Amino acid sequence: MTTPIAVHPIGYVRKKSDATRIEIDPQFQAALLGMDGFSHIIVFYWFHENDNPEDRRQLQVRPRKNPANPLTGVFATHAPVRPNLIAMTVCRIVSIHGSTIHVDAIDAKEGSPVVDIKSYIPDRIGPATVTVPAWAKSR
């Protein structure tokens, strides 16, 4: 038996030419207490523009939409097409005012629903122990 999962937005990404922010629903403002002690946050958002059966069924992509990259499973990429359209990114906090977090940039689109935020605490894994395929090293 499967347990139903309900995910509801806690806020939305807002982008203007001069500013990027995450507007948290005021009912969740208390959850931001202590966030001002961190320089970065991890933002989990929904790839809302890809929420259709076809994109949810796509299991392999060419990373970074580059035909020269090898066909790769979506779990090994950050592709916006996947069975569950959850995205994650790290953002630098510029400031927090009320229930709005101003960030330097985010790779989400305007209006993307934010489903969670976590403070960024560096892991114990050092860069020397991390490996990635060649396509992930180039930009």
Short mmCIF file of N, CA and C in Angstrom, two decimals:
data_model
loop_
_atom_site.label_atom_id
_atom_site.label_comp_id
_atom_site.label_asym_id
_atom_site.label_seq_id
_atom_site.Cartn_x
_atom_site.Cartn_y
_atom_site.Cartn_z
N MET A 1 0.84 -1.18 0.00
CA MET A 1 0.00 0.00 0.00
C MET A 1 0.89 1.25 0.00
N THR A 2 0.57 2.17 -0.85
CA THR A 2 1.35 3.40 -0.95
C THR A 2 0.73 4.48 -0.07
N THR A 3 1.62 5.21 0.56
CA THR A 3 1.18 6.34 1.37
C THR A 3 1.09 7.57 0.49
N PRO A 4 -0.05 8.25 0.49
CA PRO A 4 -0.14 9.45 -0.35
C PRO A 4 0.80 10.54 0.18
N ILE A 5 1.35 11.28 -0.75
CA ILE A 5 2.26 12.37 -0.41
C ILE A 5 1.62 13.67 -0.89
N ALA A 6 1.58 14.64 0.00
CA ALA A 6 1.05 15.95 -0.38
C ALA A 6 2.15 16.99 -0.17
N VAL A 7 2.49 17.68 -1.23
CA VAL A 7 3.49 18.74 -1.16
C VAL A 7 2.79 20.04 -1.53
N HIS A 8 2.93 21.04 -0.69
CA HIS A 8 2.28 22.32 -0.92
C HIS A 8 3.33 23.42 -0.92
N PRO A 9 3.20 24.40 -1.79
CA PRO A 9 4.17 25.50 -1.82
C PRO A 9 4.18 26.27 -0.49
N ILE A 10 5.39 26.68 -0.11
CA ILE A 10 5.53 27.56 1.05
C ILE A 10 5.78 28.99 0.58
N GLY A 11 6.00 29.15 -0.72
CA GLY A 11 6.25 30.46 -1.30
C GLY A 11 6.54 30.33 -2.78
N TYR A 12 7.00 31.44 -3.37
CA TYR A 12 7.24 31.47 -4.81
C TYR A 12 8.50 32.28 -5.13
N VAL A 13 9.14 31.90 -6.22
CA VAL A 13 10.30 32.64 -6.72
C VAL A 13 9.78 33.86 -7.47
N ARG A 14 10.39 35.02 -7.19
CA ARG A 14 10.04 36.26 -7.88
C ARG A 14 11.31 36.85 -8.45
N LYS A 15 11.27 37.13 -9.75
CA LYS A 15 12.44 37.68 -10.44
C LYS A 15 12.04 38.94 -11.18
N LYS A 16 12.82 39.97 -10.97
CA LYS A 16 12.72 41.19 -11.76
C LYS A 16 14.13 41.47 -12.25
N SER A 17 14.29 42.34 -13.20
CA SER A 17 15.61 42.58 -13.77
C SER A 17 16.63 43.02 -12.72
N ASP A 18 16.18 43.68 -11.67
CA ASP A 18 17.12 44.20 -10.67
C ASP A 18 17.14 43.40 -9.36
N ALA A 19 16.28 42.40 -9.22
CA ALA A 19 16.21 41.70 -7.94
C ALA A 19 15.66 40.28 -8.09
N THR A 20 16.15 39.41 -7.24
CA THR A 20 15.64 38.04 -7.17
C THR A 20 15.29 37.78 -5.72
N ARG A 21 14.10 37.25 -5.50
CA ARG A 21 13.68 37.01 -4.13
C ARG A 21 12.79 35.78 -4.05
N ILE A 22 12.68 35.30 -2.83
CA ILE A 22 11.78 34.20 -2.55
C ILE A 22 10.76 34.75 -1.57
N GLU A 23 9.53 34.81 -2.01
CA GLU A 23 8.45 35.31 -1.16
C GLU A 23 7.81 34.13 -0.46
N ILE A 24 8.02 34.08 0.85
CA ILE A 24 7.46 33.01 1.67
C ILE A 24 6.06 33.42 2.11
N ASP A 25 5.12 32.49 2.11
CA ASP A 25 3.78 32.78 2.60
C ASP A 25 3.90 33.27 4.04
N PRO A 26 3.27 34.39 4.38
CA PRO A 26 3.40 34.95 5.74
C PRO A 26 3.10 33.96 6.87
N GLN A 27 2.27 32.95 6.61
CA GLN A 27 2.00 31.96 7.67
C GLN A 27 3.23 31.16 8.06
N PHE A 28 4.28 31.18 7.21
CA PHE A 28 5.51 30.45 7.49
C PHE A 28 6.66 31.37 7.92
N GLN A 29 6.41 32.65 8.11
CA GLN A 29 7.47 33.59 8.46
C GLN A 29 8.22 33.19 9.72
N ALA A 30 7.52 32.65 10.71
CA ALA A 30 8.18 32.23 11.96
C ALA A 30 9.25 31.17 11.70
N ALA A 31 9.14 30.43 10.63
CA ALA A 31 10.12 29.39 10.30
C ALA A 31 11.44 29.97 9.84
N LEU A 32 11.48 31.28 9.57
CA LEU A 32 12.71 31.94 9.13
C LEU A 32 13.58 32.39 10.31
N LEU A 33 13.09 32.25 11.52
CA LEU A 33 13.86 32.68 12.69
C LEU A 33 15.23 32.01 12.71
N GLY A 34 16.28 32.79 12.82
CA GLY A 34 17.65 32.26 12.84
C GLY A 34 18.30 32.15 11.49
N MET A 35 17.53 32.31 10.42
CA MET A 35 18.07 32.18 9.07
C MET A 35 19.08 33.28 8.77
N ASP A 36 18.97 34.42 9.45
CA ASP A 36 19.87 35.55 9.18
C ASP A 36 21.31 35.27 9.62
N GLY A 37 21.54 34.16 10.31
CA GLY A 37 22.90 33.78 10.69
C GLY A 37 23.63 33.00 9.62
N PHE A 38 22.95 32.70 8.53
CA PHE A 38 23.52 31.90 7.44
C PHE A 38 23.77 32.77 6.22
N SER A 39 24.79 32.41 5.46
CA SER A 39 25.08 33.15 4.22
C SER A 39 24.37 32.54 3.01
N HIS A 40 24.03 31.26 3.10
CA HIS A 40 23.43 30.56 1.97
C HIS A 40 22.25 29.69 2.42
N ILE A 41 21.36 29.43 1.48
CA ILE A 41 20.24 28.52 1.72
C ILE A 41 20.16 27.51 0.58
N ILE A 42 19.53 26.39 0.88
CA ILE A 42 19.22 25.39 -0.14
C ILE A 42 17.73 25.56 -0.40
N VAL A 43 17.38 25.79 -1.65
CA VAL A 43 15.99 26.01 -2.03
C VAL A 43 15.50 24.81 -2.83
N PHE A 44 14.40 24.25 -2.40
CA PHE A 44 13.75 23.16 -3.12
C PHE A 44 12.51 23.76 -3.79
N TYR A 45 12.44 23.60 -5.09
CA TYR A 45 11.31 24.18 -5.81
C TYR A 45 10.77 23.17 -6.82
N TRP A 46 9.65 23.50 -7.41
CA TRP A 46 8.96 22.61 -8.34
C TRP A 46 9.17 23.12 -9.77
N PHE A 47 9.60 22.21 -10.67
CA PHE A 47 9.74 22.56 -12.09
C PHE A 47 8.33 22.65 -12.69
N HIS A 48 7.60 23.69 -12.32
CA HIS A 48 6.18 23.80 -12.66
C HIS A 48 5.90 23.85 -14.15
N GLU A 49 6.81 24.35 -14.94
CA GLU A 49 6.55 24.42 -16.38
C GLU A 49 6.79 23.09 -17.09
N ASN A 50 7.25 22.09 -16.36
CA ASN A 50 7.47 20.76 -16.94
C ASN A 50 6.49 19.74 -16.34
N ASP A 51 5.46 20.22 -15.68
CA ASP A 51 4.54 19.30 -15.00
C ASP A 51 3.49 18.78 -15.97
N ASN A 52 3.90 17.78 -16.73
CA ASN A 52 3.01 17.12 -17.68
C ASN A 52 3.46 15.67 -17.79
N PRO A 53 2.56 14.78 -18.20
CA PRO A 53 2.90 13.34 -18.25
C PRO A 53 4.11 13.02 -19.10
N GLU A 54 4.29 13.71 -20.22
CA GLU A 54 5.42 13.41 -21.11
C GLU A 54 6.76 13.69 -20.42
N ASP A 55 6.89 14.86 -19.80
CA ASP A 55 8.16 15.20 -19.14
C ASP A 55 8.40 14.33 -17.91
N ARG A 56 7.35 13.90 -17.25
CA ARG A 56 7.51 13.02 -16.08
C ARG A 56 7.97 11.62 -16.49
N ARG A 57 7.70 11.23 -17.75
CA ARG A 57 8.11 9.89 -18.23
C ARG A 57 9.52 9.88 -18.81
N GLN A 58 10.08 11.04 -19.08
CA GLN A 58 11.41 11.09 -19.69
C GLN A 58 12.45 10.69 -18.65
N LEU A 59 13.18 9.62 -18.92
CA LEU A 59 14.13 9.08 -17.96
C LEU A 59 15.60 9.27 -18.35
N GLN A 60 15.84 9.69 -19.59
CA GLN A 60 17.22 9.92 -20.02
C GLN A 60 17.30 11.21 -20.83
N VAL A 61 18.42 11.92 -20.66
CA VAL A 61 18.64 13.18 -21.37
C VAL A 61 20.11 13.30 -21.74
N ARG A 62 20.40 14.25 -22.58
CA ARG A 62 21.78 14.66 -22.85
C ARG A 62 22.04 15.80 -21.86
N PRO A 63 22.93 15.62 -20.88
CA PRO A 63 23.15 16.66 -19.88
C PRO A 63 23.42 18.04 -20.49
N ARG A 64 22.85 19.03 -19.86
CA ARG A 64 22.97 20.44 -20.28
C ARG A 64 22.47 20.67 -21.69
N LYS A 65 21.59 19.76 -22.16
CA LYS A 65 21.00 19.84 -23.50
C LYS A 65 22.06 19.88 -24.59
N ASN A 66 23.21 19.31 -24.31
CA ASN A 66 24.33 19.29 -25.25
C ASN A 66 24.38 17.94 -25.95
N PRO A 67 24.15 17.89 -27.26
CA PRO A 67 24.15 16.62 -27.98
C PRO A 67 25.49 15.89 -27.93
N ALA A 68 26.56 16.59 -27.60
CA ALA A 68 27.87 15.94 -27.48
C ALA A 68 28.00 15.17 -26.17
N ASN A 69 27.15 15.46 -25.20
CA ASN A 69 27.20 14.74 -23.92
C ASN A 69 26.52 13.38 -24.04
N PRO A 70 26.95 12.41 -23.27
CA PRO A 70 26.38 11.07 -23.37
C PRO A 70 24.95 11.02 -22.84
N LEU A 71 24.16 10.14 -23.40
CA LEU A 71 22.81 9.90 -22.90
C LEU A 71 22.94 9.45 -21.45
N THR A 72 22.22 10.12 -20.56
CA THR A 72 22.40 9.91 -19.12
C THR A 72 21.04 9.86 -18.44
N GLY A 73 20.89 9.02 -17.45
CA GLY A 73 19.65 8.95 -16.68
C GLY A 73 19.40 10.24 -15.92
N VAL A 74 18.13 10.65 -15.83
CA VAL A 74 17.82 11.93 -15.21
C VAL A 74 18.25 12.00 -13.75
N PHE A 75 18.34 10.86 -13.06
CA PHE A 75 18.78 10.90 -11.66
C PHE A 75 20.26 11.28 -11.54
N ALA A 76 21.00 11.13 -12.63
CA ALA A 76 22.42 11.50 -12.63
C ALA A 76 22.62 12.92 -13.16
N THR A 77 21.53 13.66 -13.37
CA THR A 77 21.61 15.02 -13.90
C THR A 77 20.76 15.97 -13.06
N HIS A 78 20.79 17.21 -13.45
CA HIS A 78 19.91 18.21 -12.84
C HIS A 78 18.82 18.61 -13.82
N ALA A 79 18.48 17.73 -14.73
CA ALA A 79 17.50 18.03 -15.77
C ALA A 79 16.13 18.36 -15.17
N PRO A 80 15.41 19.29 -15.80
CA PRO A 80 14.08 19.66 -15.30
C PRO A 80 12.97 18.68 -15.68
N VAL A 81 13.31 17.62 -16.39
CA VAL A 81 12.34 16.56 -16.70
C VAL A 81 12.72 15.35 -15.88
N ARG A 82 11.73 14.80 -15.16
CA ARG A 82 11.99 13.69 -14.25
C ARG A 82 10.66 13.22 -13.67
N PRO A 83 10.65 12.04 -13.04
CA PRO A 83 9.38 11.53 -12.50
C PRO A 83 8.73 12.46 -11.47
N ASN A 84 9.51 13.03 -10.57
CA ASN A 84 9.01 14.02 -9.62
C ASN A 84 9.81 15.28 -9.86
N LEU A 85 9.12 16.35 -10.10
CA LEU A 85 9.74 17.56 -10.61
C LEU A 85 10.32 18.46 -9.52
N ILE A 86 11.04 17.84 -8.59
CA ILE A 86 11.64 18.57 -7.49
C ILE A 86 13.04 19.04 -7.91
N ALA A 87 13.30 20.31 -7.70
CA ALA A 87 14.61 20.88 -8.02
C ALA A 87 15.24 21.39 -6.73
N MET A 88 16.56 21.48 -6.74
CA MET A 88 17.29 21.97 -5.59
C MET A 88 18.42 22.85 -6.08
N THR A 89 18.64 23.96 -5.38
CA THR A 89 19.73 24.85 -5.72
C THR A 89 20.21 25.57 -4.47
N VAL A 90 21.45 26.01 -4.49
CA VAL A 90 22.01 26.76 -3.38
C VAL A 90 22.05 28.23 -3.78
N CYS A 91 21.58 29.10 -2.89
CA CYS A 91 21.54 30.54 -3.15
C CYS A 91 22.23 31.30 -2.03
N ARG A 92 22.89 32.39 -2.40
CA ARG A 92 23.49 33.27 -1.39
C ARG A 92 22.42 34.27 -0.94
N ILE A 93 22.25 34.39 0.37
CA ILE A 93 21.29 35.34 0.94
C ILE A 93 21.88 36.74 0.85
N VAL A 94 21.11 37.66 0.30
CA VAL A 94 21.49 39.07 0.29
C VAL A 94 20.92 39.74 1.54
N SER A 95 19.63 39.48 1.81
CA SER A 95 18.98 40.02 3.00
C SER A 95 17.66 39.29 3.21
N ILE A 96 17.14 39.44 4.41
CA ILE A 96 15.83 38.87 4.73
C ILE A 96 15.01 40.00 5.36
N HIS A 97 13.86 40.26 4.78
CA HIS A 97 12.94 41.28 5.29
C HIS A 97 11.56 40.64 5.45
N GLY A 98 11.12 40.51 6.68
CA GLY A 98 9.82 39.89 6.91
C GLY A 98 9.81 38.47 6.39
N SER A 99 8.91 38.20 5.48
CA SER A 99 8.82 36.85 4.92
C SER A 99 9.42 36.77 3.52
N THR A 100 10.29 37.73 3.19
CA THR A 100 10.94 37.74 1.88
C THR A 100 12.44 37.54 2.04
N ILE A 101 12.97 36.57 1.31
CA ILE A 101 14.41 36.31 1.29
C ILE A 101 14.94 36.84 -0.04
N HIS A 102 15.81 37.83 0.02
CA HIS A 102 16.45 38.36 -1.18
C HIS A 102 17.71 37.54 -1.40
N VAL A 103 17.88 37.01 -2.62
CA VAL A 103 19.04 36.18 -2.95
C VAL A 103 19.76 36.80 -4.14
N ASP A 104 21.04 36.42 -4.30
CA ASP A 104 21.81 36.99 -5.41
C ASP A 104 21.34 36.46 -6.75
N ALA A 105 20.95 35.20 -6.80
CA ALA A 105 20.49 34.58 -8.04
C ALA A 105 19.85 33.24 -7.71
N ILE A 106 19.06 32.73 -8.65
CA ILE A 106 18.49 31.39 -8.51
C ILE A 106 18.25 30.86 -9.92
N ASP A 107 18.43 29.56 -10.10
CA ASP A 107 18.23 28.99 -11.44
C ASP A 107 16.78 28.59 -11.69
N ALA A 108 15.88 28.95 -10.80
CA ALA A 108 14.45 28.71 -10.98
C ALA A 108 13.85 29.80 -11.84
N LYS A 109 12.71 29.51 -12.43
CA LYS A 109 12.02 30.50 -13.24
C LYS A 109 11.07 31.32 -12.37
N GLU A 110 10.71 32.48 -12.87
CA GLU A 110 9.71 33.34 -12.21
C GLU A 110 8.45 32.52 -11.94
N GLY A 111 7.96 32.61 -10.73
CA GLY A 111 6.73 31.92 -10.37
C GLY A 111 6.90 30.48 -9.93
N SER A 112 8.13 29.98 -9.92
CA SER A 112 8.33 28.59 -9.48
C SER A 112 7.89 28.44 -8.03
N PRO A 113 7.07 27.43 -7.75
CA PRO A 113 6.65 27.19 -6.37
C PRO A 113 7.81 26.66 -5.54
N VAL A 114 8.04 27.26 -4.39
CA VAL A 114 9.08 26.81 -3.47
C VAL A 114 8.42 25.84 -2.50
N VAL A 115 8.99 24.63 -2.37
CA VAL A 115 8.38 23.62 -1.50
C VAL A 115 9.12 23.45 -0.17
N ASP A 116 10.38 23.93 -0.10
CA ASP A 116 11.10 23.89 1.17
C ASP A 116 12.37 24.72 1.05
N ILE A 117 12.88 25.11 2.20
CA ILE A 117 14.15 25.84 2.30
C ILE A 117 14.90 25.24 3.48
N LYS A 118 16.18 25.06 3.30
CA LYS A 118 17.04 24.59 4.40
C LYS A 118 18.27 25.49 4.46
N SER A 119 18.76 25.70 5.65
CA SER A 119 20.01 26.45 5.78
C SER A 119 21.13 25.60 5.20
N TYR A 120 22.10 26.26 4.58
CA TYR A 120 23.22 25.53 3.99
C TYR A 120 24.31 25.40 5.04
N ILE A 121 24.64 24.17 5.35
CA ILE A 121 25.73 23.85 6.27
C ILE A 121 26.68 22.96 5.50
N PRO A 122 27.93 23.43 5.27
CA PRO A 122 28.87 22.64 4.46
C PRO A 122 29.04 21.22 5.00
N ASP A 123 29.06 20.29 4.09
CA ASP A 123 29.24 18.88 4.44
C ASP A 123 30.67 18.58 4.86
N ARG A 124 30.86 17.41 5.37
CA ARG A 124 32.19 16.95 5.75
C ARG A 124 32.97 16.40 4.55
N ILE A 125 32.28 16.21 3.44
CA ILE A 125 32.96 15.69 2.25
C ILE A 125 33.75 16.83 1.62
N GLY A 126 35.03 16.65 1.51
CA GLY A 126 35.88 17.67 0.92
C GLY A 126 35.93 17.52 -0.59
N PRO A 127 36.26 18.60 -1.29
CA PRO A 127 36.34 18.54 -2.75
C PRO A 127 37.27 17.46 -3.28
N ALA A 128 38.30 17.10 -2.54
CA ALA A 128 39.25 16.09 -3.01
C ALA A 128 38.61 14.70 -3.08
N THR A 129 37.52 14.48 -2.37
CA THR A 129 36.90 13.15 -2.36
C THR A 129 35.69 13.04 -3.29
N VAL A 130 35.34 14.12 -3.95
CA VAL A 130 34.17 14.13 -4.83
C VAL A 130 34.61 13.84 -6.26
N THR A 131 33.87 12.96 -6.94
CA THR A 131 34.15 12.69 -8.36
C THR A 131 32.89 12.96 -9.17
N VAL A 132 33.08 13.44 -10.38
CA VAL A 132 31.98 13.70 -11.31
C VAL A 132 32.42 13.31 -12.71
N PRO A 133 31.48 12.99 -13.60
CA PRO A 133 31.87 12.67 -14.98
C PRO A 133 32.39 13.92 -15.70
N ALA A 134 33.06 13.71 -16.80
CA ALA A 134 33.69 14.81 -17.54
C ALA A 134 32.68 15.88 -17.95
N TRP A 135 31.47 15.49 -18.41
CA TRP A 135 30.49 16.49 -18.85
C TRP A 135 30.08 17.43 -17.72
N ALA A 136 30.19 16.99 -16.48
CA ALA A 136 29.79 17.82 -15.33
C ALA A 136 30.88 18.80 -14.93
N LYS A 137 32.08 18.60 -15.40
CA LYS A 137 33.20 19.49 -15.05
C LYS A 137 33.26 20.74 -15.92
N SER A 138 32.77 20.64 -17.14
CA SER A 138 32.86 21.76 -18.05
C SER A 138 31.60 22.61 -17.99
N ARG A 139 31.76 23.86 -18.27
CA ARG A 139 30.61 24.77 -18.27
C ARG A 139 30.50 25.39 -19.60
#
